[in-house]
């Protein structure tokens, strides 16, 4: 009889047989940067996550550096919002200043910037708006301007999350023309219109002022379409493609891993984080074990990069064994 249990007898052989192992470099940690001074605001629906003003960023960056994770992903929260989201591509915009600050004080930290207008527009949508419609082609030049301006500030990687058609090609061309031919693009390719983004929209002040995002983000019922979105972004020049959210979409991630030979990222989003933290606070689950199990599942399903609010805790827990 074949006995699977021979290789599960004790920790020594079990750890030798382990197929998937988490590593600090798997993780990218999202950071919310808010305009103002001396601010460290807790995000209520995301225990352990804060909005930091630039003068308080040092606190979290020191932890990021110590954890030796892959990088950070920045989300700026401006005071001034307008229909064109002008602070998204202003030379002294909040995100541009944050990038410059990190570049100067922690040059070893890899900086990914989310490219999208929703934190910067007065209507809270990810593109230009006409009446009730979210315009596609009219939005592209603004996304390009944002990417180029953050590249000029010193960002290492651009991650467009807006879900406009053709934005990867437009941003690639814009970056190349501005001389940033070496800056990679990580495309939020299969980004679903999801209730799991709720806590993020509180954290980033980016909830849409009218309607919802279903005319540009994907229907969560659609797996085949997700593969077409990913194929299109690869074709347009994406270096890394992303599936988002993570846990309810591991099937999409796995299919993408089987279908495409490019690095995959997954975004373990705010609502997923909130659910774990809430249940853990109640004492209903073991946070550490649940988080390691979830993150391992994402890597097992095919993610090369995991963007997660658990990153700093996970590194601690992985090293403790
Ligand atoms: C901006 C953006 C969102 C997230 C990442 N970039 C919100 C949205 O699309 O409404 C969600 C991240 C999270 O929930 O953790 N477009
Ligand atoms: Zn957006």
PDB file of N, CA and C in Angstrom, residues 99-198:
ATOM      1  N   UNK A  99       7.066  60.005  -2.918  1.00  0.00           N
ATOM      2  CA  UNK A  99       8.070  59.231  -3.654  1.00  0.00           C
ATOM      3  C   UNK A  99       9.452  59.850  -3.464  1.00  0.00           C
ATOM      4  N   UNK A 100       9.536  61.178  -3.633  1.00  0.00           N
ATOM      5  CA  UNK A 100      10.837  61.847  -3.472  1.00  0.00           C
ATOM      6  C   UNK A 100      11.389  61.652  -2.070  1.00  0.00           C
ATOM      7  N   UNK A 101      10.511  61.737  -1.074  1.00  0.00           N
ATOM      8  CA  UNK A 101      10.948  61.566   0.314  1.00  0.00           C
ATOM      9  C   UNK A 101      11.509  60.148   0.540  1.00  0.00           C
ATOM     10  N   UNK A 102      10.806  59.157   0.046  1.00  0.00           N
ATOM     11  CA  UNK A 102      11.263  57.768   0.251  1.00  0.00           C
ATOM     12  C   UNK A 102      12.576  57.539  -0.491  1.00  0.00           C
ATOM     13  N   UNK A 103      12.624  58.053  -1.721  1.00  0.00           N
ATOM     14  CA  UNK A 103      13.833  57.904  -2.544  1.00  0.00           C
ATOM     15  C   UNK A 103      15.063  58.482  -1.829  1.00  0.00           C
ATOM     16  N   UNK A 104      14.858  59.620  -1.163  1.00  0.00           N
ATOM     17  CA  UNK A 104      15.974  60.269  -0.465  1.00  0.00           C
ATOM     18  C   UNK A 104      16.347  59.552   0.815  1.00  0.00           C
ATOM     19  N   UNK A 105      15.328  59.162   1.590  1.00  0.00           N
ATOM     20  CA  UNK A 105      15.625  58.652   2.934  1.00  0.00           C
ATOM     21  C   UNK A 105      15.796  57.138   2.972  1.00  0.00           C
ATOM     22  N   UNK A 106      15.117  56.431   2.073  1.00  0.00           N
ATOM     23  CA  UNK A 106      15.235  54.962   2.028  1.00  0.00           C
ATOM     24  C   UNK A 106      15.443  54.499   0.588  1.00  0.00           C
ATOM     25  N   UNK A 107      16.597  54.819   0.005  1.00  0.00           N
ATOM     26  CA  UNK A 107      16.804  54.495  -1.416  1.00  0.00           C
ATOM     27  C   UNK A 107      16.727  52.983  -1.698  1.00  0.00           C
ATOM     28  N   UNK A 108      16.857  52.167  -0.652  1.00  0.00           N
ATOM     29  CA  UNK A 108      16.820  50.716  -0.877  1.00  0.00           C
ATOM     30  C   UNK A 108      15.402  50.189  -1.048  1.00  0.00           C
ATOM     31  N   UNK A 109      14.401  50.992  -0.689  1.00  0.00           N
ATOM     32  CA  UNK A 109      13.014  50.515  -0.790  1.00  0.00           C
ATOM     33  C   UNK A 109      12.500  50.669  -2.224  1.00  0.00           C
ATOM     34  N   UNK A 110      11.943  49.588  -2.754  1.00  0.00           N
ATOM     35  CA  UNK A 110      11.389  49.581  -4.110  1.00  0.00           C
ATOM     36  C   UNK A 110       9.989  50.202  -4.080  1.00  0.00           C
ATOM     37  N   UNK A 111       9.783  51.232  -4.909  1.00  0.00           N
ATOM     38  CA  UNK A 111       8.537  52.002  -4.845  1.00  0.00           C
ATOM     39  C   UNK A 111       7.634  51.730  -6.049  1.00  0.00           C
ATOM     40  N   UNK A 112       6.493  51.112  -5.776  1.00  0.00           N
ATOM     41  CA  UNK A 112       5.466  50.923  -6.798  1.00  0.00           C
ATOM     42  C   UNK A 112       4.413  52.003  -6.585  1.00  0.00           C
ATOM     43  N   UNK A 113       3.960  52.620  -7.672  1.00  0.00           N
ATOM     44  CA  UNK A 113       2.895  53.613  -7.537  1.00  0.00           C
ATOM     45  C   UNK A 113       1.638  53.144  -8.257  1.00  0.00           C
ATOM     46  N   UNK A 114       0.520  53.255  -7.555  1.00  0.00           N
ATOM     47  CA  UNK A 114      -0.780  52.941  -8.150  1.00  0.00           C
ATOM     48  C   UNK A 114      -1.134  54.098  -9.088  1.00  0.00           C
ATOM     49  N   UNK A 115      -1.453  53.751 -10.332  1.00  0.00           N
ATOM     50  CA  UNK A 115      -1.829  54.788 -11.295  1.00  0.00           C
ATOM     51  C   UNK A 115      -3.343  54.751 -11.480  1.00  0.00           C
ATOM     52  N   UNK A 116      -4.019  55.710 -10.906  1.00  0.00           N
ATOM     53  CA  UNK A 116      -5.470  55.819 -11.033  1.00  0.00           C
ATOM     54  C   UNK A 116      -5.890  57.180 -10.515  1.00  0.00           C
ATOM     55  N   UNK A 117      -7.029  57.672 -10.994  1.00  0.00           N
ATOM     56  CA  UNK A 117      -7.417  59.044 -10.661  1.00  0.00           C
ATOM     57  C   UNK A 117      -8.414  59.140  -9.514  1.00  0.00           C
ATOM     58  N   UNK A 118      -8.972  58.007  -9.070  1.00  0.00           N
ATOM     59  CA  UNK A 118     -10.134  58.094  -8.162  1.00  0.00           C
ATOM     60  C   UNK A 118      -9.856  58.771  -6.824  1.00  0.00           C
ATOM     61  N   UNK A 119      -8.608  58.704  -6.339  1.00  0.00           N
ATOM     62  CA  UNK A 119      -8.321  59.421  -5.087  1.00  0.00           C
ATOM     63  C   UNK A 119      -8.232  60.935  -5.316  1.00  0.00           C
ATOM     64  N   UNK A 120      -8.115  61.341  -6.568  1.00  0.00           N
ATOM     65  CA  UNK A 120      -7.825  62.739  -6.891  1.00  0.00           C
ATOM     66  C   UNK A 120      -8.998  63.476  -7.534  1.00  0.00           C
ATOM     67  N   UNK A 121      -9.997  62.721  -8.007  1.00  0.00           N
ATOM     68  CA  UNK A 121     -11.130  63.365  -8.680  1.00  0.00           C
ATOM     69  C   UNK A 121     -12.237  63.695  -7.678  1.00  0.00           C
ATOM     70  N   UNK A 122     -12.912  64.835  -7.921  1.00  0.00           N
ATOM     71  CA  UNK A 122     -13.998  65.256  -7.025  1.00  0.00           C
ATOM     72  C   UNK A 122     -15.183  64.301  -7.119  1.00  0.00           C
ATOM     73  N   UNK A 123     -15.352  63.632  -8.273  1.00  0.00           N
ATOM     74  CA  UNK A 123     -16.467  62.695  -8.430  1.00  0.00           C
ATOM     75  C   UNK A 123     -16.095  61.282  -7.992  1.00  0.00           C
ATOM     76  N   UNK A 124     -14.813  61.052  -7.703  1.00  0.00           N
ATOM     77  CA  UNK A 124     -14.401  59.755  -7.167  1.00  0.00           C
ATOM     78  C   UNK A 124     -14.320  58.622  -8.179  1.00  0.00           C
ATOM     79  N   UNK A 125     -14.474  58.938  -9.479  1.00  0.00           N
ATOM     80  CA  UNK A 125     -14.334  57.880 -10.487  1.00  0.00           C
ATOM     81  C   UNK A 125     -12.888  57.818 -10.985  1.00  0.00           C
ATOM     82  N   UNK A 126     -12.575  56.707 -11.653  1.00  0.00           N
ATOM     83  CA  UNK A 126     -11.191  56.438 -12.047  1.00  0.00           C
ATOM     84  C   UNK A 126     -10.821  57.104 -13.373  1.00  0.00           C
ATOM     85  N   UNK A 127     -11.781  57.801 -13.988  1.00  0.00           N
ATOM     86  CA  UNK A 127     -11.509  58.458 -15.257  1.00  0.00           C
ATOM     87  C   UNK A 127     -12.268  59.768 -15.383  1.00  0.00           C
ATOM     88  N   UNK A 128     -12.171  60.349 -16.567  1.00  0.00           N
ATOM     89  CA  UNK A 128     -12.910  61.588 -16.833  1.00  0.00           C
ATOM     90  C   UNK A 128     -14.403  61.255 -16.939  1.00  0.00           C
ATOM     91  N   UNK A 129     -15.218  62.195 -16.528  1.00  0.00           N
ATOM     92  CA  UNK A 129     -16.655  61.958 -16.467  1.00  0.00           C
ATOM     93  C   UNK A 129     -17.395  62.967 -17.333  1.00  0.00           C
ATOM     94  N   UNK A 130     -18.375  62.461 -18.094  1.00  0.00           N
ATOM     95  CA  UNK A 130     -19.261  63.358 -18.838  1.00  0.00           C
ATOM     96  C   UNK A 130     -20.679  62.921 -18.539  1.00  0.00           C
ATOM     97  N   UNK A 131     -21.426  63.755 -17.845  1.00  0.00           N
ATOM     98  CA  UNK A 131     -22.743  63.329 -17.370  1.00  0.00           C
ATOM     99  C   UNK A 131     -22.558  62.163 -16.415  1.00  0.00           C
ATOM    100  N   UNK A 132     -23.167  61.035 -16.759  1.00  0.00           N
ATOM    101  CA  UNK A 132     -23.035  59.844 -15.914  1.00  0.00           C
ATOM    102  C   UNK A 132     -22.028  58.856 -16.499  1.00  0.00           C
ATOM    103  N   UNK A 133     -21.422  59.255 -17.623  1.00  0.00           N
ATOM    104  CA  UNK A 133     -20.537  58.319 -18.310  1.00  0.00           C
ATOM    105  C   UNK A 133     -19.068  58.508 -17.913  1.00  0.00           C
ATOM    106  N   UNK A 134     -18.358  57.385 -17.759  1.00  0.00           N
ATOM    107  CA  UNK A 134     -16.925  57.434 -17.477  1.00  0.00           C
ATOM    108  C   UNK A 134     -16.214  57.252 -18.817  1.00  0.00           C
ATOM    109  N   UNK A 135     -15.517  58.292 -19.260  1.00  0.00           N
ATOM    110  CA  UNK A 135     -14.923  58.291 -20.593  1.00  0.00           C
ATOM    111  C   UNK A 135     -13.631  57.479 -20.622  1.00  0.00           C
ATOM    112  N   UNK A 136     -13.424  56.753 -21.698  1.00  0.00           N
ATOM    113  CA  UNK A 136     -12.227  55.909 -21.800  1.00  0.00           C
ATOM    114  C   UNK A 136     -11.038  56.662 -22.400  1.00  0.00           C
ATOM    115  N   UNK A 137     -11.137  56.951 -23.705  1.00  0.00           N
ATOM    116  CA  UNK A 137      -9.975  57.497 -24.424  1.00  0.00           C
ATOM    117  C   UNK A 137      -9.543  58.862 -23.882  1.00  0.00           C
ATOM    118  N   UNK A 138     -10.524  59.641 -23.421  1.00  0.00           N
ATOM    119  CA  UNK A 138     -10.220  60.955 -22.854  1.00  0.00           C
ATOM    120  C   UNK A 138      -9.421  60.825 -21.553  1.00  0.00           C
ATOM    121  N   UNK A 139      -9.529  59.670 -20.902  1.00  0.00           N
ATOM    122  CA  UNK A 139      -8.833  59.464 -19.620  1.00  0.00           C
ATOM    123  C   UNK A 139      -7.358  59.115 -19.820  1.00  0.00           C
ATOM    124  N   UNK A 140      -7.066  58.463 -20.941  1.00  0.00           N
ATOM    125  CA  UNK A 140      -5.706  57.915 -21.123  1.00  0.00           C
ATOM    126  C   UNK A 140      -4.590  58.950 -20.966  1.00  0.00           C
ATOM    127  N   UNK A 141      -4.705  60.145 -21.580  1.00  0.00           N
ATOM    128  CA  UNK A 141      -3.602  61.114 -21.430  1.00  0.00           C
ATOM    129  C   UNK A 141      -3.342  61.496 -19.968  1.00  0.00           C
ATOM    130  N   UNK A 142      -4.390  61.510 -19.147  1.00  0.00           N
ATOM    131  CA  UNK A 142      -4.211  61.871 -17.738  1.00  0.00           C
ATOM    132  C   UNK A 142      -3.454  60.772 -16.987  1.00  0.00           C
ATOM    133  N   UNK A 143      -3.763  59.519 -17.338  1.00  0.00           N
ATOM    134  CA  UNK A 143      -3.045  58.401 -16.699  1.00  0.00           C
ATOM    135  C   UNK A 143      -1.577  58.432 -17.098  1.00  0.00           C
ATOM    136  N   UNK A 144      -1.331  58.763 -18.369  1.00  0.00           N
ATOM    137  CA  UNK A 144       0.047  58.854 -18.855  1.00  0.00           C
ATOM    138  C   UNK A 144       0.787  59.958 -18.108  1.00  0.00           C
ATOM    139  N   UNK A 145       0.119  61.105 -17.965  1.00  0.00           N
ATOM    140  CA  UNK A 145       0.754  62.223 -17.250  1.00  0.00           C
ATOM    141  C   UNK A 145       1.092  61.826 -15.819  1.00  0.00           C
ATOM    142  N   UNK A 146       0.175  61.109 -15.185  1.00  0.00           N
ATOM    143  CA  UNK A 146       0.400  60.687 -13.798  1.00  0.00           C
ATOM    144  C   UNK A 146       1.603  59.744 -13.712  1.00  0.00           C
ATOM    145  N   UNK A 147       1.651  58.768 -14.616  1.00  0.00           N
ATOM    146  CA  UNK A 147       2.753  57.798 -14.596  1.00  0.00           C
ATOM    147  C   UNK A 147       4.091  58.494 -14.837  1.00  0.00           C
ATOM    148  N   UNK A 148       4.127  59.384 -15.814  1.00  0.00           N
ATOM    149  CA  UNK A 148       5.388  60.071 -16.139  1.00  0.00           C
ATOM    150  C   UNK A 148       5.811  60.961 -14.972  1.00  0.00           C
ATOM    151  N   UNK A 149       4.866  61.659 -14.387  1.00  0.00           N
ATOM    152  CA  UNK A 149       5.228  62.567 -13.303  1.00  0.00           C
ATOM    153  C   UNK A 149       5.740  61.794 -12.077  1.00  0.00           C
ATOM    154  N   UNK A 150       5.197  60.612 -11.824  1.00  0.00           N
ATOM    155  CA  UNK A 150       5.692  59.803 -10.698  1.00  0.00           C
ATOM    156  C   UNK A 150       7.036  59.145 -11.037  1.00  0.00           C
ATOM    157  N   UNK A 151       7.220  58.824 -12.307  1.00  0.00           N
ATOM    158  CA  UNK A 151       8.531  58.311 -12.729  1.00  0.00           C
ATOM    159  C   UNK A 151       9.588  59.391 -12.531  1.00  0.00           C
ATOM    160  N   UNK A 152       9.247  60.626 -12.888  1.00  0.00           N
ATOM    161  CA  UNK A 152      10.182  61.741 -12.698  1.00  0.00           C
ATOM    162  C   UNK A 152      10.507  61.949 -11.221  1.00  0.00           C
ATOM    163  N   UNK A 153       9.525  61.688 -10.360  1.00  0.00           N
ATOM    164  CA  UNK A 153       9.750  61.837  -8.918  1.00  0.00           C
ATOM    165  C   UNK A 153      10.662  60.731  -8.378  1.00  0.00           C
ATOM    166  N   UNK A 154      10.760  59.616  -9.141  1.00  0.00           N
ATOM    167  CA  UNK A 154      11.672  58.549  -8.714  1.00  0.00           C
ATOM    168  C   UNK A 154      11.017  57.210  -8.443  1.00  0.00           C
ATOM    169  N   UNK A 155       9.751  57.051  -8.813  1.00  0.00           N
ATOM    170  CA  UNK A 155       9.082  55.760  -8.601  1.00  0.00           C
ATOM    171  C   UNK A 155       9.763  54.679  -9.431  1.00  0.00           C
ATOM    172  N   UNK A 156       9.745  53.445  -8.924  1.00  0.00           N
ATOM    173  CA  UNK A 156      10.413  52.337  -9.612  1.00  0.00           C
ATOM    174  C   UNK A 156       9.498  51.570 -10.558  1.00  0.00           C
ATOM    175  N   UNK A 157       8.204  51.505 -10.250  1.00  0.00           N
ATOM    176  CA  UNK A 157       7.280  50.707 -11.055  1.00  0.00           C
ATOM    177  C   UNK A 157       5.911  51.361 -11.078  1.00  0.00           C
ATOM    178  N   UNK A 158       5.231  51.287 -12.239  1.00  0.00           N
ATOM    179  CA  UNK A 158       3.890  51.862 -12.367  1.00  0.00           C
ATOM    180  C   UNK A 158       2.847  50.751 -12.405  1.00  0.00           C
ATOM    181  N   UNK A 159       1.781  50.934 -11.623  1.00  0.00           N
ATOM    182  CA  UNK A 159       0.740  49.905 -11.553  1.00  0.00           C
ATOM    183  C   UNK A 159      -0.632  50.518 -11.843  1.00  0.00           C
ATOM    184  N   UNK A 160      -1.030  50.563 -13.121  1.00  0.00           N
ATOM    185  CA  UNK A 160      -2.326  51.141 -13.473  1.00  0.00           C
ATOM    186  C   UNK A 160      -3.498  50.282 -12.984  1.00  0.00           C
ATOM    187  N   UNK A 161      -4.423  50.913 -12.242  1.00  0.00           N
ATOM    188  CA  UNK A 161      -5.532  50.164 -11.635  1.00  0.00           C
ATOM    189  C   UNK A 161      -6.900  50.655 -12.093  1.00  0.00           C
ATOM    190  N   UNK A 162      -6.911  51.520 -13.101  1.00  0.00           N
ATOM    191  CA  UNK A 162      -8.135  52.208 -13.497  1.00  0.00           C
ATOM    192  C   UNK A 162      -9.091  51.377 -14.345  1.00  0.00           C
ATOM    193  N   UNK A 163      -8.546  50.378 -15.073  1.00  0.00           N
ATOM    194  CA  UNK A 163      -9.334  49.498 -15.945  1.00  0.00           C
ATOM    195  C   UNK A 163      -9.897  50.179 -17.199  1.00  0.00           C
ATOM    196  N   UNK A 164      -9.279  51.281 -17.643  1.00  0.00           N
ATOM    197  CA  UNK A 164      -9.628  51.825 -18.960  1.00  0.00           C
ATOM    198  C   UNK A 164      -8.980  50.938 -20.024  1.00  0.00           C
ATOM    199  N   UNK A 165      -9.654  50.787 -21.172  1.00  0.00           N
ATOM    200  CA  UNK A 165      -9.058  50.009 -22.258  1.00  0.00           C
ATOM    201  C   UNK A 165      -7.893  50.783 -22.870  1.00  0.00           C
ATOM    202  N   UNK A 166      -6.836  50.076 -23.177  1.00  0.00           N
ATOM    203  CA  UNK A 166      -5.703  50.680 -23.876  1.00  0.00           C
ATOM    204  C   UNK A 166      -4.744  51.450 -22.990  1.00  0.00           C
ATOM    205  N   UNK A 167      -4.945  51.400 -21.667  1.00  0.00           N
ATOM    206  CA  UNK A 167      -4.077  52.259 -20.833  1.00  0.00           C
ATOM    207  C   UNK A 167      -2.671  51.727 -20.720  1.00  0.00           C
ATOM    208  N   UNK A 168      -2.481  50.411 -20.798  1.00  0.00           N
ATOM    209  CA  UNK A 168      -1.118  49.890 -20.669  1.00  0.00           C
ATOM    210  C   UNK A 168      -0.263  50.361 -21.855  1.00  0.00           C
ATOM    211  N   UNK A 169      -0.832  50.244 -23.054  1.00  0.00           N
ATOM    212  CA  UNK A 169      -0.099  50.699 -24.249  1.00  0.00           C
ATOM    213  C   UNK A 169       0.196  52.194 -24.166  1.00  0.00           C
ATOM    214  N   UNK A 170      -0.800  52.971 -23.739  1.00  0.00           N
ATOM    215  CA  UNK A 170      -0.619  54.426 -23.650  1.00  0.00           C
ATOM    216  C   UNK A 170       0.461  54.777 -22.631  1.00  0.00           C
ATOM    217  N   UNK A 171       0.427  54.137 -21.475  1.00  0.00           N
ATOM    218  CA  UNK A 171       1.408  54.443 -20.430  1.00  0.00           C
ATOM    219  C   UNK A 171       2.806  53.983 -20.861  1.00  0.00           C
ATOM    220  N   UNK A 172       2.881  52.809 -21.497  1.00  0.00           N
ATOM    221  CA  UNK A 172       4.190  52.320 -21.987  1.00  0.00           C
ATOM    222  C   UNK A 172       4.801  53.337 -22.949  1.00  0.00           C
ATOM    223  N   UNK A 173       3.961  53.800 -23.884  1.00  0.00           N
ATOM    224  CA  UNK A 173       4.462  54.743 -24.876  1.00  0.00           C
ATOM    225  C   UNK A 173       4.885  56.053 -24.223  1.00  0.00           C
ATOM    226  N   UNK A 174       4.067  56.524 -23.284  1.00  0.00           N
ATOM    227  CA  UNK A 174       4.381  57.776 -22.590  1.00  0.00           C
ATOM    228  C   UNK A 174       5.659  57.676 -21.786  1.00  0.00           C
ATOM    229  N   UNK A 175       5.829  56.570 -21.088  1.00  0.00           N
ATOM    230  CA  UNK A 175       7.050  56.386 -20.287  1.00  0.00           C
ATOM    231  C   UNK A 175       8.270  56.307 -21.200  1.00  0.00           C
ATOM    232  N   UNK A 176       8.141  55.563 -22.295  1.00  0.00           N
ATOM    233  CA  UNK A 176       9.266  55.414 -23.224  1.00  0.00           C
ATOM    234  C   UNK A 176       9.674  56.771 -23.803  1.00  0.00           C
ATOM    235  N   UNK A 177       8.663  57.536 -24.229  1.00  0.00           N
ATOM    236  CA  UNK A 177       8.951  58.845 -24.825  1.00  0.00           C
ATOM    237  C   UNK A 177       9.622  59.793 -23.837  1.00  0.00           C
ATOM    238  N   UNK A 178       9.281  59.614 -22.548  1.00  0.00           N
ATOM    239  CA  UNK A 178       9.879  60.480 -21.528  1.00  0.00           C
ATOM    240  C   UNK A 178      11.224  59.945 -21.057  1.00  0.00           C
ATOM    241  N   UNK A 179      11.665  58.844 -21.666  1.00  0.00           N
ATOM    242  CA  UNK A 179      12.984  58.302 -21.330  1.00  0.00           C
ATOM    243  C   UNK A 179      12.964  57.221 -20.257  1.00  0.00           C
ATOM    244  N   UNK A 180      11.768  56.801 -19.826  1.00  0.00           N
ATOM    245  CA  UNK A 180      11.691  55.769 -18.773  1.00  0.00           C
ATOM    246  C   UNK A 180      11.440  54.385 -19.384  1.00  0.00           C
ATOM    247  N   UNK A 181      12.296  54.028 -20.325  1.00  0.00           N
ATOM    248  CA  UNK A 181      12.114  52.752 -21.012  1.00  0.00           C
ATOM    249  C   UNK A 181      12.334  51.562 -20.079  1.00  0.00           C
ATOM    250  N   UNK A 182      13.032  51.798 -18.978  1.00  0.00           N
ATOM    251  CA  UNK A 182      13.350  50.701 -18.063  1.00  0.00           C
ATOM    252  C   UNK A 182      12.352  50.565 -16.917  1.00  0.00           C
ATOM    253  N   UNK A 183      11.342  51.393 -16.894  1.00  0.00           N
ATOM    254  CA  UNK A 183      10.372  51.306 -15.797  1.00  0.00           C
ATOM    255  C   UNK A 183       9.303  50.272 -16.114  1.00  0.00           C
ATOM    256  N   UNK A 184       9.194  49.234 -15.273  1.00  0.00           N
ATOM    257  CA  UNK A 184       8.197  48.198 -15.551  1.00  0.00           C
ATOM    258  C   UNK A 184       6.764  48.645 -15.247  1.00  0.00           C
ATOM    259  N   UNK A 185       5.824  47.998 -15.926  1.00  0.00           N
ATOM    260  CA  UNK A 185       4.399  48.207 -15.673  1.00  0.00           C
ATOM    261  C   UNK A 185       3.796  46.926 -15.106  1.00  0.00           C
ATOM    262  N   UNK A 186       3.195  47.060 -13.938  1.00  0.00           N
ATOM    263  CA  UNK A 186       2.417  45.953 -13.364  1.00  0.00           C
ATOM    264  C   UNK A 186       0.956  46.319 -13.532  1.00  0.00           C
ATOM    265  N   UNK A 187       0.279  45.640 -14.450  1.00  0.00           N
ATOM    266  CA  UNK A 187      -1.100  46.020 -14.768  1.00  0.00           C
ATOM    267  C   UNK A 187      -2.091  45.291 -13.868  1.00  0.00           C
ATOM    268  N   UNK A 188      -3.012  46.062 -13.294  1.00  0.00           N
ATOM    269  CA  UNK A 188      -4.170  45.449 -12.647  1.00  0.00           C
ATOM    270  C   UNK A 188      -5.032  44.956 -13.817  1.00  0.00           C
ATOM    271  N   UNK A 189      -4.805  43.758 -14.287  1.00  0.00           N
ATOM    272  CA  UNK A 189      -5.432  43.312 -15.539  1.00  0.00           C
ATOM    273  C   UNK A 189      -6.826  42.755 -15.323  1.00  0.00           C
ATOM    274  N   UNK A 190      -6.920  41.781 -14.421  1.00  0.00           N
ATOM    275  CA  UNK A 190      -8.219  41.202 -14.087  1.00  0.00           C
ATOM    276  C   UNK A 190      -8.639  41.784 -12.749  1.00  0.00           C
ATOM    277  N   UNK A 191      -9.174  43.006 -12.831  1.00  0.00           N
ATOM    278  CA  UNK A 191      -9.635  43.684 -11.616  1.00  0.00           C
ATOM    279  C   UNK A 191     -11.152  43.686 -11.628  1.00  0.00           C
ATOM    280  N   UNK A 192     -11.709  43.014 -10.639  1.00  0.00           N
ATOM    281  CA  UNK A 192     -13.155  42.814 -10.605  1.00  0.00           C
ATOM    282  C   UNK A 192     -13.859  43.913  -9.806  1.00  0.00           C
ATOM    283  N   UNK A 193     -15.074  44.257 -10.220  1.00  0.00           N
ATOM    284  CA  UNK A 193     -15.916  45.191  -9.462  1.00  0.00           C
ATOM    285  C   UNK A 193     -16.357  44.451  -8.206  1.00  0.00           C
ATOM    286  N   UNK A 194     -15.766  44.810  -7.077  1.00  0.00           N
ATOM    287  CA  UNK A 194     -15.860  43.948  -5.903  1.00  0.00           C
ATOM    288  C   UNK A 194     -16.275  44.705  -4.652  1.00  0.00           C
ATOM    289  N   UNK A 195     -17.093  44.060  -3.849  1.00  0.00           N
ATOM    290  CA  UNK A 195     -17.463  44.631  -2.544  1.00  0.00           C
ATOM    291  C   UNK A 195     -16.289  44.576  -1.575  1.00  0.00           C
ATOM    292  N   UNK A 196     -15.261  43.835  -1.926  1.00  0.00           N
ATOM    293  CA  UNK A 196     -14.081  43.710  -1.061  1.00  0.00           C
ATOM    294  C   UNK A 196     -13.216  44.978  -1.010  1.00  0.00           C
ATOM    295  N   UNK A 197     -13.540  45.992  -1.827  1.00  0.00           N
ATOM    296  CA  UNK A 197     -12.735  47.221  -1.796  1.00  0.00           C
ATOM    297  C   UNK A 197     -13.270  48.245  -0.796  1.00  0.00           C
ATOM    298  N   UNK A 198     -14.379  47.906  -0.109  1.00  0.00           N
ATOM    299  CA  UNK A 198     -15.032  48.863   0.785  1.00  0.00           C
ATOM    300  C   UNK A 198     -14.085  49.577   1.745  1.00  0.00           C
TER     301      UNK A 198
END
